[in-house]
Tab-separated table of C-alpha atoms and ligand atoms in Angstrom:
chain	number	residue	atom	x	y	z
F	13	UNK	CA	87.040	93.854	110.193
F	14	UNK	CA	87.445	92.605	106.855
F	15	UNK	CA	90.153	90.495	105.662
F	16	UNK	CA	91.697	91.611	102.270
F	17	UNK	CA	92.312	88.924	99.385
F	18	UNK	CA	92.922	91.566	96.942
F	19	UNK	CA	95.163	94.106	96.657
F	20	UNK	CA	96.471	97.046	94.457
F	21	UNK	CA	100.099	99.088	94.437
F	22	UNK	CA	100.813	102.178	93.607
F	23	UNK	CA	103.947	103.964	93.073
F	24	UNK	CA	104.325	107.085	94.923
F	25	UNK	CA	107.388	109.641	95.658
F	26	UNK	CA	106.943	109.682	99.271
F	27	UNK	CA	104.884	107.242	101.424
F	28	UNK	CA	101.146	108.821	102.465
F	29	UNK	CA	100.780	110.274	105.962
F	30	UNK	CA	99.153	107.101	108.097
F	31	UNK	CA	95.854	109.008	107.778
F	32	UNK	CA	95.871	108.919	104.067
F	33	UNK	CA	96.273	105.646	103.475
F	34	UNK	CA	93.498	103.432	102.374
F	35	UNK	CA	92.737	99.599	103.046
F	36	UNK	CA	93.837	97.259	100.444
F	37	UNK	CA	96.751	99.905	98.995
F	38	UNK	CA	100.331	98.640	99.154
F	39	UNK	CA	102.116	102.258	98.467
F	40	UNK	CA	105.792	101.823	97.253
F	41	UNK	CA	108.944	104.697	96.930
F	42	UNK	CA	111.643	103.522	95.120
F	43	UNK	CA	113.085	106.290	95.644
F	44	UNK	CA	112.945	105.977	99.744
F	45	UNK	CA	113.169	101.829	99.194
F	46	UNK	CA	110.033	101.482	101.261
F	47	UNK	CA	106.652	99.739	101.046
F	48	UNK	CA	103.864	100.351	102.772
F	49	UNK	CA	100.413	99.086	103.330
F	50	UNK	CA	97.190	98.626	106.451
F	51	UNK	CA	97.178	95.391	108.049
F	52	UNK	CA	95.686	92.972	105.593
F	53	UNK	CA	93.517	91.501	108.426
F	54	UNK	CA	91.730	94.873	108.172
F	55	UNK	CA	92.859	95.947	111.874
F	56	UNK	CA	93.625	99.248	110.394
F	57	UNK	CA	97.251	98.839	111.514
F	58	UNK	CA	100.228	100.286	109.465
F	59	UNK	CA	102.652	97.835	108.520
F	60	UNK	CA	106.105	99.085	106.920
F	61	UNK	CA	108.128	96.766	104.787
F	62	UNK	CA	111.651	98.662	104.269
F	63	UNK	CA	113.058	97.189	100.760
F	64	UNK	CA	116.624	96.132	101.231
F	65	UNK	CA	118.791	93.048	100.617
F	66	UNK	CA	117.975	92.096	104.935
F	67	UNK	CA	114.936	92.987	104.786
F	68	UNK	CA	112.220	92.721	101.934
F	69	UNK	CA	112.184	92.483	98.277
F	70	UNK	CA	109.681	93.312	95.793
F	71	UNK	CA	109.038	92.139	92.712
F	72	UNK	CA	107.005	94.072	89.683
F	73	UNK	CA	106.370	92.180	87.053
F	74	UNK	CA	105.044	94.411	85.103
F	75	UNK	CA	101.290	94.432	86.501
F	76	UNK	CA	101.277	93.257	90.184
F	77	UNK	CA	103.847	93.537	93.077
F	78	UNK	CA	105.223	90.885	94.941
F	79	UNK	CA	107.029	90.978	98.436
F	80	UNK	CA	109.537	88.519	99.359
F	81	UNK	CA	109.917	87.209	102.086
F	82	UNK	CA	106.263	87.043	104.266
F	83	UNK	CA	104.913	89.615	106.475
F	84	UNK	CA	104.643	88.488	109.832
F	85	UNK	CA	103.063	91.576	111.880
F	86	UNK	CA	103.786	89.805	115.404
F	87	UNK	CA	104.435	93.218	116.545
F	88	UNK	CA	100.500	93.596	116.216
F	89	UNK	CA	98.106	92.704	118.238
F	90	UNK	CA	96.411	91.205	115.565
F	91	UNK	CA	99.498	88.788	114.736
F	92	UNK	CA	98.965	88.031	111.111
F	93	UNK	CA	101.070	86.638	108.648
F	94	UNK	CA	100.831	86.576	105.101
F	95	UNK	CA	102.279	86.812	101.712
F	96	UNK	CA	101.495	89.329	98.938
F	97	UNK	CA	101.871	87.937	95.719
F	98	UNK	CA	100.935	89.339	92.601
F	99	UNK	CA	98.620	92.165	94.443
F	100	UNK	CA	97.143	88.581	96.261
F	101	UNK	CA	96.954	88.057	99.452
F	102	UNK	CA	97.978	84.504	100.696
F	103	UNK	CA	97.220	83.615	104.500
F	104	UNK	CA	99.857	81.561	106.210
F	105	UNK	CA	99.541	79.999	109.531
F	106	UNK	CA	99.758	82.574	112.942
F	107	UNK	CA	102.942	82.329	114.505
F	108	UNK	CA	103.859	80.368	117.294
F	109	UNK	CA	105.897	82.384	119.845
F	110	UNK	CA	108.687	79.587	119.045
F	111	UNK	CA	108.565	80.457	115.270
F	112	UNK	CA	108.672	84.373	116.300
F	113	UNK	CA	111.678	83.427	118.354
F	114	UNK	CA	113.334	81.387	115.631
F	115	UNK	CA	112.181	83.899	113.033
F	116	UNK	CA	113.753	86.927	115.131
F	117	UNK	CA	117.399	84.462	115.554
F	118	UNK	CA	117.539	84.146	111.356
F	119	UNK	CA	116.989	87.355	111.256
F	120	UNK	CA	119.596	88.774	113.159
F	121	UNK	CA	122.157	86.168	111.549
F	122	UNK	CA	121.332	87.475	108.235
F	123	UNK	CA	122.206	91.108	109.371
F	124	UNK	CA	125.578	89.545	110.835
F	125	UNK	CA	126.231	87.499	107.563
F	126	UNK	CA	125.477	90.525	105.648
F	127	UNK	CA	127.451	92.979	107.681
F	128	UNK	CA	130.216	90.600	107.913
F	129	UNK	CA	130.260	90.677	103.879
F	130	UNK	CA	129.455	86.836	103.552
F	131	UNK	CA	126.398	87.659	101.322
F	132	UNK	CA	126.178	87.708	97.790
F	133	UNK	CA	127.089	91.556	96.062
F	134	UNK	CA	124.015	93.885	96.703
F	135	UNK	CA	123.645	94.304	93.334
F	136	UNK	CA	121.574	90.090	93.532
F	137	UNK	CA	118.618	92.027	95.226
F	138	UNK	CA	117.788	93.988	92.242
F	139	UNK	CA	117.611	90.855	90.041
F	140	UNK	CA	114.032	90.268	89.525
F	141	UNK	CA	114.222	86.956	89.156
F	142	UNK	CA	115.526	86.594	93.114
F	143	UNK	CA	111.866	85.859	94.375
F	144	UNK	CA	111.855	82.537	92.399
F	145	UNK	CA	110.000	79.802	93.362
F	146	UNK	CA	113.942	78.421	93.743
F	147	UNK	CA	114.141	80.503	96.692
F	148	UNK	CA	111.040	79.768	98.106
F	149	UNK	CA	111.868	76.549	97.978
F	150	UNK	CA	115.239	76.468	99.670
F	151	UNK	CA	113.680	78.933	101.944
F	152	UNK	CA	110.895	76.081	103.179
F	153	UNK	CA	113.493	73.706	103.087
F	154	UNK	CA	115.504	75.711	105.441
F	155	UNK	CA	112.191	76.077	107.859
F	156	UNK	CA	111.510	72.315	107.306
F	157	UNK	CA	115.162	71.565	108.788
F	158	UNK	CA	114.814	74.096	111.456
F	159	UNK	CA	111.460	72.751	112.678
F	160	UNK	CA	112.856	69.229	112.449
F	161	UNK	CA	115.010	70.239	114.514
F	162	UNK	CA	113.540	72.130	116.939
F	163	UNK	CA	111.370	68.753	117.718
F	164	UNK	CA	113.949	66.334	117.852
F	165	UNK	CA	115.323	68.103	120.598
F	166	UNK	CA	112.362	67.902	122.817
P	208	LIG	ZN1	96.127	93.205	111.467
């Protein structure tokens, strides 16, 4: 197994048939809002990414793709978690079951924010500028607080 640092996209109508697709390929459809790509650990594992205002966002900049937030495959056995950035792959630290836990709870209170109508107007998502390194930020300042947290209680 061979971990991928590099990546390509490629734009495609519909998604390939899981047999088709090929190591190292992140295949989007606009047109079906989905991105998919193997397993960057190389475990041959196909990992969808559904592009939506809950779930992920992509960014083309013109020559590489970017998704927003991580991809944290703790449904595989394998349990990565990475980012792709400008066709890159950047390794973050396995999940603990805690973080998958606390990951899971933020996720679901997104969906109920969002479905309650507390969110911004879809039409944010398609801003490319919403992956900024802004966002990141608040993001790891949100995961700083909730980790603080998390501790202090113990
Ligand atoms: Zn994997």
């Amino acid at each position: 197994m061979k971990r991928n640092q590099h990546l390509t996209h490629e734009f495609v109508e519909f998604i390939p048939d899981h047999h088709q697709l090929q190591d190292g390929i992140v295949y989007v459809s606009i047109q079906y809002a989905t991105a998919v790509h193997k397993c960057c650990c190389g475990c041959g594992e196909e990992v969808v990414t559904p592009l939506s205002p809950t779930s992920w966002q992509m960014t083309f900049d013109g020559e590489t793709i970017s998704l927003y937030p991580s991809i944290g495959n703790w449904n595989l056995p394998c349990r990565s978690h990475y980012w792709i950035r400008q066709d890159r792959v950047q390794w973050a630290p396995r999940w603990s079951q805690k973080e998958i836990n606390l990951q899971k709870t933020y996720e679901t209170q997104m969906h109920k924010q969002h479905y309650r109508g507390d969110e911004l107007p879809v039409e944010k998502s398609i801003n490319p500028t919403s992956a900024s390194p802004m966002e990141n930020k608040s993001e790891q300042n949100f995961w700083a607080r909730l980790i603080k947290q998390l501790f202090k209680g113990e």
